[in-house]
PDB file of C-alpha atoms in Angstrom:
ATOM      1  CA  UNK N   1      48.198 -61.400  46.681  1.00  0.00           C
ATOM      2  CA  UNK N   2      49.961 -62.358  43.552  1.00  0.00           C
ATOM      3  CA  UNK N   3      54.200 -62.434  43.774  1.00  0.00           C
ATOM      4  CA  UNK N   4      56.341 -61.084  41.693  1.00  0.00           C
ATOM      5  CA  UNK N   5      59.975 -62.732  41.389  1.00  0.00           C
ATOM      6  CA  UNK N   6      62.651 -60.344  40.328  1.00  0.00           C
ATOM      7  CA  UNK N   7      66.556 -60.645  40.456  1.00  0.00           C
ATOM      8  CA  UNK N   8      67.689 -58.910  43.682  1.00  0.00           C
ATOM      9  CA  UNK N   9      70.249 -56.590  41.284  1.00  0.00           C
ATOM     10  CA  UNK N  10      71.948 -55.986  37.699  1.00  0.00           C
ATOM     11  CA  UNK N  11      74.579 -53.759  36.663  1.00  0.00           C
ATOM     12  CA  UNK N  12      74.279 -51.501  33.290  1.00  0.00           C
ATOM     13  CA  UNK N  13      76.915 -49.042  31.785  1.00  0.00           C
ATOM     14  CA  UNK N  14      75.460 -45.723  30.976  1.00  0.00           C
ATOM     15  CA  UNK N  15      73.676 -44.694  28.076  1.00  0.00           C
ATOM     16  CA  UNK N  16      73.103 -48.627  27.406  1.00  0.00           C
ATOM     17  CA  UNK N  17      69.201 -49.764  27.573  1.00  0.00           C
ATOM     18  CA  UNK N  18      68.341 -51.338  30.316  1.00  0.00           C
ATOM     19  CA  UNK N  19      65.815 -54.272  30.905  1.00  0.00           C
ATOM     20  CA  UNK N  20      64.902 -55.342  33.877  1.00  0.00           C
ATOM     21  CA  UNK N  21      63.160 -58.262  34.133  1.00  0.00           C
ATOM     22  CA  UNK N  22      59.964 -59.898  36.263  1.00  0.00           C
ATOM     23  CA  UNK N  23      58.099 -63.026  36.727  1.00  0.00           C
ATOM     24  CA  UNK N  24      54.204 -63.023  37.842  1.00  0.00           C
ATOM     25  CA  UNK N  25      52.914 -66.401  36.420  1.00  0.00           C
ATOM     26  CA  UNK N  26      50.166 -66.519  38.778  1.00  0.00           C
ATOM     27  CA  UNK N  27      48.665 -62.972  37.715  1.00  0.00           C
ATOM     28  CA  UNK N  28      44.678 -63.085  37.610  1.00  0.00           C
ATOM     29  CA  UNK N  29      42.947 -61.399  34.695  1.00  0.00           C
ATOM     30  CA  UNK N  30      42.688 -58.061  36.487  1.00  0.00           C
ATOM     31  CA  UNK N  31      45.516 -57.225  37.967  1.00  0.00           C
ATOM     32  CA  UNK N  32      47.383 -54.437  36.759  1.00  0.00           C
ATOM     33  CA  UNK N  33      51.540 -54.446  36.613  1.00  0.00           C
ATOM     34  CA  UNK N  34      52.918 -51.145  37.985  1.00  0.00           C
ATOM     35  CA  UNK N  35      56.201 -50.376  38.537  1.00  0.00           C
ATOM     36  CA  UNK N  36      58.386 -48.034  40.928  1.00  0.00           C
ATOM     37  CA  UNK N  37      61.805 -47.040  41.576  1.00  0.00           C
ATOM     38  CA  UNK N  38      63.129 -46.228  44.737  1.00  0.00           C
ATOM     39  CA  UNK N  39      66.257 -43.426  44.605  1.00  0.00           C
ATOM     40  CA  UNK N  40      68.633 -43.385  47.818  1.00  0.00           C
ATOM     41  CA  UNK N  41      67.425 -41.775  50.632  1.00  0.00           C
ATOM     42  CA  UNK N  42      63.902 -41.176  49.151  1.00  0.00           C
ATOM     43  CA  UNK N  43      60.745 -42.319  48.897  1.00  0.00           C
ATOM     44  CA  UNK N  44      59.406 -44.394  45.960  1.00  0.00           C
ATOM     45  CA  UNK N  45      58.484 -43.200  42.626  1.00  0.00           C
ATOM     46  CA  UNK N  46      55.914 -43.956  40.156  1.00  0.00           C
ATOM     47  CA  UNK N  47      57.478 -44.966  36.768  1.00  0.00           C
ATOM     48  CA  UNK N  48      54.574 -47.027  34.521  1.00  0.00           C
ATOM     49  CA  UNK N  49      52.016 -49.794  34.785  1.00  0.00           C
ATOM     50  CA  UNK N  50      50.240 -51.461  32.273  1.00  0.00           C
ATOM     51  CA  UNK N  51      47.394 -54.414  31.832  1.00  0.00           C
ATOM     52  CA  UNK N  52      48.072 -56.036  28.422  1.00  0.00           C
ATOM     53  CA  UNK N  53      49.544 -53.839  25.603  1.00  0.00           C
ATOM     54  CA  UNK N  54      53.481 -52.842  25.407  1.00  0.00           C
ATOM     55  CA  UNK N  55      53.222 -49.236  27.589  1.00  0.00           C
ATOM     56  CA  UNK N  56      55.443 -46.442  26.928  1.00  0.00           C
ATOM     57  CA  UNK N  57      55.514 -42.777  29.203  1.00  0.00           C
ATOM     58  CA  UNK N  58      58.533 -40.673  29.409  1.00  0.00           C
ATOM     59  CA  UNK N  59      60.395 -42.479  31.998  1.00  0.00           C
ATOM     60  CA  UNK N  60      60.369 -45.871  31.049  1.00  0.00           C
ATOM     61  CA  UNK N  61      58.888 -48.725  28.307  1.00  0.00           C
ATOM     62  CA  UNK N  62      56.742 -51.548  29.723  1.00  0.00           C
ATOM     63  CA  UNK N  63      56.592 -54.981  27.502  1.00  0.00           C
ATOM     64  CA  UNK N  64      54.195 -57.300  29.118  1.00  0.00           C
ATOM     65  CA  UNK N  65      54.232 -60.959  27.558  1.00  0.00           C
ATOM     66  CA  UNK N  66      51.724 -62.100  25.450  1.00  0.00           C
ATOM     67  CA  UNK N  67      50.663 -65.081  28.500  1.00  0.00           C
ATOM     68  CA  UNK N  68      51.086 -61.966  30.803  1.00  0.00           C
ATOM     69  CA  UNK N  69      53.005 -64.338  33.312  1.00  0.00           C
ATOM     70  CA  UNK N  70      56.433 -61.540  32.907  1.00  0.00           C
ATOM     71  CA  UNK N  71      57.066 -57.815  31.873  1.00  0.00           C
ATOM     72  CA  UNK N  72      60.003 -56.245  31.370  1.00  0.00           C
ATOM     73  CA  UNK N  73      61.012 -52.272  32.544  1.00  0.00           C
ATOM     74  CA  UNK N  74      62.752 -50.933  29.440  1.00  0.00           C
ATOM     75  CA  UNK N  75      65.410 -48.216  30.285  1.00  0.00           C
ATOM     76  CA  UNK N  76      66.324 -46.846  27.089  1.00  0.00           C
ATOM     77  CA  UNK N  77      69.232 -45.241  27.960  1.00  0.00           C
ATOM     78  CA  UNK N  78      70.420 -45.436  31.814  1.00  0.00           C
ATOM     79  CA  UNK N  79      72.058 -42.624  33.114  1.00  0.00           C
ATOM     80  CA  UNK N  80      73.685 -42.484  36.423  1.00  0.00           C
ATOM     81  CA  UNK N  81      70.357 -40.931  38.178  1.00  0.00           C
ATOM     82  CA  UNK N  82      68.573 -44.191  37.070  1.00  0.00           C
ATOM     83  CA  UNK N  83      70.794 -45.977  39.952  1.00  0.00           C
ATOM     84  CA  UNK N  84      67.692 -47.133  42.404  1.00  0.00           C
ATOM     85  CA  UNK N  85      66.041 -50.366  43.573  1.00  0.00           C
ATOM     86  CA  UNK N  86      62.998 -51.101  41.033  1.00  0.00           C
ATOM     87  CA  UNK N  87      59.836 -52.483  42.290  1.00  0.00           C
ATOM     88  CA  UNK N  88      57.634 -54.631  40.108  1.00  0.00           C
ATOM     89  CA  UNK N  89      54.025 -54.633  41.979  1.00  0.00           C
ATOM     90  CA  UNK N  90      50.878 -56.370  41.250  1.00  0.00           C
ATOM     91  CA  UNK N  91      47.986 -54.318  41.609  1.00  0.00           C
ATOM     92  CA  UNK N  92      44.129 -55.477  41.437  1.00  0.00           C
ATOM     93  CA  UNK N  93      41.184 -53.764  39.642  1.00  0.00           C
ATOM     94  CA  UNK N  94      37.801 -54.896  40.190  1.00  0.00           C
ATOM     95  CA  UNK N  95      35.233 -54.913  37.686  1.00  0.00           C
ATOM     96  CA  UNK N  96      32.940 -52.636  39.746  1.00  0.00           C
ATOM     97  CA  UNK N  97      35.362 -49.971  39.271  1.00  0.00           C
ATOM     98  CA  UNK N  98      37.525 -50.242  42.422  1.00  0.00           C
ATOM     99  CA  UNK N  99      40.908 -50.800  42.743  1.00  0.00           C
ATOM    100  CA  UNK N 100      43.174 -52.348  44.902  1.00  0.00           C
ATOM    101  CA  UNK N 101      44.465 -49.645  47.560  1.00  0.00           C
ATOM    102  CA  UNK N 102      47.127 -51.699  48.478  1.00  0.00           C
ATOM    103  CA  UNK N 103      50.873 -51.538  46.730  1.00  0.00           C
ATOM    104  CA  UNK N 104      52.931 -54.173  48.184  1.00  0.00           C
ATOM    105  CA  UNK N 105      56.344 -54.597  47.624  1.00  0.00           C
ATOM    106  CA  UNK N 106      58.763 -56.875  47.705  1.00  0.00           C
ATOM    107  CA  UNK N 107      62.427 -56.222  47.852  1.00  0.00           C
ATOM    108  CA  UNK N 108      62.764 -55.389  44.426  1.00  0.00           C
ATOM    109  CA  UNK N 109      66.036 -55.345  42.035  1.00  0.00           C
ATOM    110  CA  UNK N 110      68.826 -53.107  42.873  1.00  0.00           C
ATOM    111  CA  UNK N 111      70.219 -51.352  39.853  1.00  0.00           C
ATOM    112  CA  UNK N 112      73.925 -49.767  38.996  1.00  0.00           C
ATOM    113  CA  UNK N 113      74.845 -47.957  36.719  1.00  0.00           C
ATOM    114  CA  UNK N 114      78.690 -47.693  35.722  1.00  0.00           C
ATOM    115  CA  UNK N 115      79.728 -44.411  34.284  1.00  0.00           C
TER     116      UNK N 115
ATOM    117  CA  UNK G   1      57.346 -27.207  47.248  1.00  0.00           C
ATOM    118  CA  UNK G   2      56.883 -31.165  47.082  1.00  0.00           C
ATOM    119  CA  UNK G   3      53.649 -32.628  46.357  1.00  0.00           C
ATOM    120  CA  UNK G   4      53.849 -34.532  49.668  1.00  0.00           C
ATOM    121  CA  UNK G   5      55.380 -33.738  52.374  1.00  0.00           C
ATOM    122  CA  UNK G   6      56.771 -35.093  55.824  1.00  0.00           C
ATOM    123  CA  UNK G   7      57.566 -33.555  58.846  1.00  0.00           C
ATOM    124  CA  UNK G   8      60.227 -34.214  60.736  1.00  0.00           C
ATOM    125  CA  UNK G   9      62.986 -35.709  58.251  1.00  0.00           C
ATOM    126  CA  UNK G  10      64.623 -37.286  61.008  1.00  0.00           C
ATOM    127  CA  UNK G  11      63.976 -38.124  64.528  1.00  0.00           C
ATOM    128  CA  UNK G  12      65.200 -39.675  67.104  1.00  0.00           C
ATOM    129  CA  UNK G  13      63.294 -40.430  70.202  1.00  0.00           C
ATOM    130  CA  UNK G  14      63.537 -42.283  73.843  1.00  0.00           C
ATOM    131  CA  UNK G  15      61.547 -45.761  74.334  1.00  0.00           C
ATOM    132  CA  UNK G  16      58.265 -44.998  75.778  1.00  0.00           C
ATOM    133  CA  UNK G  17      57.728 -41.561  74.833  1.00  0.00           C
ATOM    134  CA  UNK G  18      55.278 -40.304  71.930  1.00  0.00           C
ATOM    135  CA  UNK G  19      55.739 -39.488  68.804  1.00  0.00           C
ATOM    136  CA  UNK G  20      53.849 -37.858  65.997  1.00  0.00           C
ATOM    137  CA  UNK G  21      54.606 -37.750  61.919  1.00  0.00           C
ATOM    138  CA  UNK G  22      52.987 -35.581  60.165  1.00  0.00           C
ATOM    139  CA  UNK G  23      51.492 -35.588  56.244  1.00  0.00           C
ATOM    140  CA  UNK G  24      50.818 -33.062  54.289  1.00  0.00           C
ATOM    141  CA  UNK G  25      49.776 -33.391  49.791  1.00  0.00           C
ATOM    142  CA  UNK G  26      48.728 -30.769  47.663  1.00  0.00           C
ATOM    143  CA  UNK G  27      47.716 -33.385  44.790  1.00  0.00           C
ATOM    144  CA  UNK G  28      43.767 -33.295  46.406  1.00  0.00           C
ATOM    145  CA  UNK G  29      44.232 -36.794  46.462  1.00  0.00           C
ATOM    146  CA  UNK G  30      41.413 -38.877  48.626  1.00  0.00           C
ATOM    147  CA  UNK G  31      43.380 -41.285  49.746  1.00  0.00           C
ATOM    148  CA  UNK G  32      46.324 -41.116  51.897  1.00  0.00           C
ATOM    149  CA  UNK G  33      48.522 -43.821  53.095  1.00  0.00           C
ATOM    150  CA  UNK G  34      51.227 -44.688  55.658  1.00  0.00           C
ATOM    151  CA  UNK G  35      54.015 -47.521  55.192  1.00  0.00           C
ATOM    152  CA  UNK G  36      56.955 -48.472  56.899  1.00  0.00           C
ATOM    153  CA  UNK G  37      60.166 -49.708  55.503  1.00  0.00           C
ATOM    154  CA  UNK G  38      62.886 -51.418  57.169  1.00  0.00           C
ATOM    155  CA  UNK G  39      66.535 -52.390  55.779  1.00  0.00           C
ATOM    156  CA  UNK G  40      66.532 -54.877  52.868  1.00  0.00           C
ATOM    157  CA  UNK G  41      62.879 -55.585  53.422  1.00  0.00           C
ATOM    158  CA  UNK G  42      59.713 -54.165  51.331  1.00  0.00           C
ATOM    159  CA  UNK G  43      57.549 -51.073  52.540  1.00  0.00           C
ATOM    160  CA  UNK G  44      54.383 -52.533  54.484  1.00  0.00           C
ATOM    161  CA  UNK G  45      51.540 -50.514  55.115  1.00  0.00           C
ATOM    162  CA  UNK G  46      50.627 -49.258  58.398  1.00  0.00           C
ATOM    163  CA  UNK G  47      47.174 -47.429  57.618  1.00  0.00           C
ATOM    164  CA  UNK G  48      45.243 -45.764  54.672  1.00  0.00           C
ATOM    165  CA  UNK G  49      42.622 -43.716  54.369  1.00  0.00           C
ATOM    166  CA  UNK G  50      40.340 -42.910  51.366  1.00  0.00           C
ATOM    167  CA  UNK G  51      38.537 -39.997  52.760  1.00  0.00           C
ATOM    168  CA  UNK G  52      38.366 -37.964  56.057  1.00  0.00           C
ATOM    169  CA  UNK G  53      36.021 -39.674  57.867  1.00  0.00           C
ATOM    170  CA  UNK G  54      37.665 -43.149  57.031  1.00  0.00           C
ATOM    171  CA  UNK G  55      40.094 -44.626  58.804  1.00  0.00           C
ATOM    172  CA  UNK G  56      41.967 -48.787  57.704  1.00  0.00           C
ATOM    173  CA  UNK G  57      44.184 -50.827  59.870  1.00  0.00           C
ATOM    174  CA  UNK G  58      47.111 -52.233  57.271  1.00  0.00           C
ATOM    175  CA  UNK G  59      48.763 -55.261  57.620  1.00  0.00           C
ATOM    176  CA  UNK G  60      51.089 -53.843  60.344  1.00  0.00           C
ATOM    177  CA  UNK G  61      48.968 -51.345  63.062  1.00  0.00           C
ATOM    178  CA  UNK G  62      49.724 -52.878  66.322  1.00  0.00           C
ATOM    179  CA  UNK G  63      51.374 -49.773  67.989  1.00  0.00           C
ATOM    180  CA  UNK G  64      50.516 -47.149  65.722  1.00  0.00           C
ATOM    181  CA  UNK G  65      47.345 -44.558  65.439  1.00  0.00           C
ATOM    182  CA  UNK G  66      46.784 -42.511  62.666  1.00  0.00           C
ATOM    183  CA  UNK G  67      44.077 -39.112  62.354  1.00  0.00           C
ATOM    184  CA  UNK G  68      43.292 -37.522  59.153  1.00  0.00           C
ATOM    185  CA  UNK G  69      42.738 -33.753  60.379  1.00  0.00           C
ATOM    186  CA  UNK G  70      41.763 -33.364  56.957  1.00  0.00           C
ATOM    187  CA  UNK G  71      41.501 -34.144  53.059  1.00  0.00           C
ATOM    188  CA  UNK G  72      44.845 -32.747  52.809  1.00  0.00           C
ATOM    189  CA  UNK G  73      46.338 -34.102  56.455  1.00  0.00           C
ATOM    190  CA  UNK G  74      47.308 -37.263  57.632  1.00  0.00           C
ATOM    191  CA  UNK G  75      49.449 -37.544  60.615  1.00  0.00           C
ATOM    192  CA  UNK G  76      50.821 -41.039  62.186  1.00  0.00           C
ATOM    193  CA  UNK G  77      51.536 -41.090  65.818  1.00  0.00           C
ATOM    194  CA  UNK G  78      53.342 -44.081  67.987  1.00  0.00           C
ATOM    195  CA  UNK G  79      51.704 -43.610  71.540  1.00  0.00           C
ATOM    196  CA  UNK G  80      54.735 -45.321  73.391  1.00  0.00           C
ATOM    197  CA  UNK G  81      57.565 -45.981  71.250  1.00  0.00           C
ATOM    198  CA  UNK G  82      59.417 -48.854  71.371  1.00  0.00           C
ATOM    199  CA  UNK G  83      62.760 -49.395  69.788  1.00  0.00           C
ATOM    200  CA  UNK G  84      61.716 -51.996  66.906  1.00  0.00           C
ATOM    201  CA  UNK G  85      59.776 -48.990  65.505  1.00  0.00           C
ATOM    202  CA  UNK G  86      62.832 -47.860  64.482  1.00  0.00           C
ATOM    203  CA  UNK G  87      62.050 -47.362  60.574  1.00  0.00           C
ATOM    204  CA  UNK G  88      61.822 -45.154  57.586  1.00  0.00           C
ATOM    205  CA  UNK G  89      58.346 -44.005  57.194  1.00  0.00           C
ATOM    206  CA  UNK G  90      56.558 -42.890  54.148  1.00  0.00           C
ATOM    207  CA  UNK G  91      53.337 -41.433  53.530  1.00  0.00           C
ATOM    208  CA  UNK G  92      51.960 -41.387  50.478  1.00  0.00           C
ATOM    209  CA  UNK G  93      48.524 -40.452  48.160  1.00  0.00           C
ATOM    210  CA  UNK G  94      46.634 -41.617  45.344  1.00  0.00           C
ATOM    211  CA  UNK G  95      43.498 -40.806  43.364  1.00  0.00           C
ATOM    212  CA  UNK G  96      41.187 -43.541  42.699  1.00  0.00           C
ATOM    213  CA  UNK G  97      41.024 -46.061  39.954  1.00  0.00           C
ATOM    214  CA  UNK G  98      44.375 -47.666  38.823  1.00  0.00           C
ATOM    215  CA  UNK G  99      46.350 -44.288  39.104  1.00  0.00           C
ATOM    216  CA  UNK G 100      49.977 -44.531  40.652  1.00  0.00           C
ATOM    217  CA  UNK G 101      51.228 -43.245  44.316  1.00  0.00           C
ATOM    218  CA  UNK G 102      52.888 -40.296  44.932  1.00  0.00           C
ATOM    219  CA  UNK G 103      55.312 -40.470  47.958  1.00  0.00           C
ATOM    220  CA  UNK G 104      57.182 -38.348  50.422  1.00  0.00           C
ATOM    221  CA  UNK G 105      60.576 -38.046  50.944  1.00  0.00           C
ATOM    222  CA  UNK G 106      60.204 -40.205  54.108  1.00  0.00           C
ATOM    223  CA  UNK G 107      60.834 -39.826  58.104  1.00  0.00           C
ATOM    224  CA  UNK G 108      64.180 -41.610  59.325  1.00  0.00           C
ATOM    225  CA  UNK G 109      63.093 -42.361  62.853  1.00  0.00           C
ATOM    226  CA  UNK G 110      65.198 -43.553  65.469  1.00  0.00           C
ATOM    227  CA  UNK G 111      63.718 -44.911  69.132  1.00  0.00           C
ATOM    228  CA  UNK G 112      66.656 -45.428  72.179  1.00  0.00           C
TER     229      UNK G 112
END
């Protein structure tokens, strides 16, 4: 499977944007880059993935280099409920139309946020 | 009610004895996973299934069985537990395609 490197935490203020950074240079051409967040004392959550182009949803922005090998999680404005470990994951997609089933994760970066 | 759900929250248990967790989604997902996660280390994945009738070791099985009573159902059981299964356990489920997980709120379980 392809690693991702990210820093193991950062610290933001609230209502400051928040980017948190990771490193995949040895991506393949179809692998997908998702990201989660894991909240204390629950399970993880789903928060965006993208392939090539810049992503955005409700949660979160996704900028995804232009060589692929790094993305970036854009927070736009971190509260205190954004406080969570962040998982940047590597996911396959073949070209028959299967995906990988498998999410692994690595330790992820541990974010604060200071009131 | 959540989308996925766990039963028990928490448990804690006596080495040797057997224990069940039990998964249930309303999302009509296929495909319904189980992973593991232990302090300051990644979740690793225990078993999946994509449909009923199938049934995937992950890359951490030894000690674990898993039946999926149906689409809907996916329960984990440790036939004799020992006390390095001591974990937080997660179930989760996803459609096919690229589409992201949806996970429980997790089982603290605790073997003495």
């Amino acid at each position: 499977d392809a690693k991702t490197t990210q820093p193991n935490s950062m610290e933001s203020n609230e209502e400051e944007p928040v980017h948190l950074p990771c490193n995949h240079s040895t991506i393949s051409g179809t692998d997908y880059i998702h990201w989660y967040r894991q909240l204390p004392s629950q399970g993880p959550e789903y928060v965006i993935h993208g392939l090539t182009s810049n992503v955005n949803n409700r949660m979160a922005s996704l900028a995804i280099a232009e060589d692929r090998k790094s993305s970036t999680l854009i927070l736009h404005r971190a509260t205190l409920r954004d406080a969570a470990v962040y998982y940047c994951i590597l996911r396959g997609f073949s070209n028959s139309g299967g995906s990988n089933y498998k999410l692994t994760f690595g330790k992820g970066t541990l974010l604060t946020v200071n009131p | 009610d959540a989308d996925v759900t766990q039963t028990p929250r928490n448990r804690i248990t006596k080495t040797g004895k057997r224990i069940m967790l039990e998964c249930s989604q309303t999302k009509g997902h296929d495909r319904m996973y189980w992973y593991r996660q232990d302090p300051g280390l990644g979740l690793r994945l225990i078993y999946y299934s994509f449909d009923v009738k199938d049934i995937n070791k992950g890359e951490i099985s030894d000690g674990y069985s898993v039946s999926r009573q149906a689409q809907a159902k996916f329960s984990l059981s440790l036939e004799s537990a020992i006390p390095n299964q001591t974990a937080l356990y997660f179930c989760a489920t996803s459609e096919g395609g690229n589409y992201g997980y949806t996970f429980g709120s997790g089982t603290r379980l605790t073997v003495v």
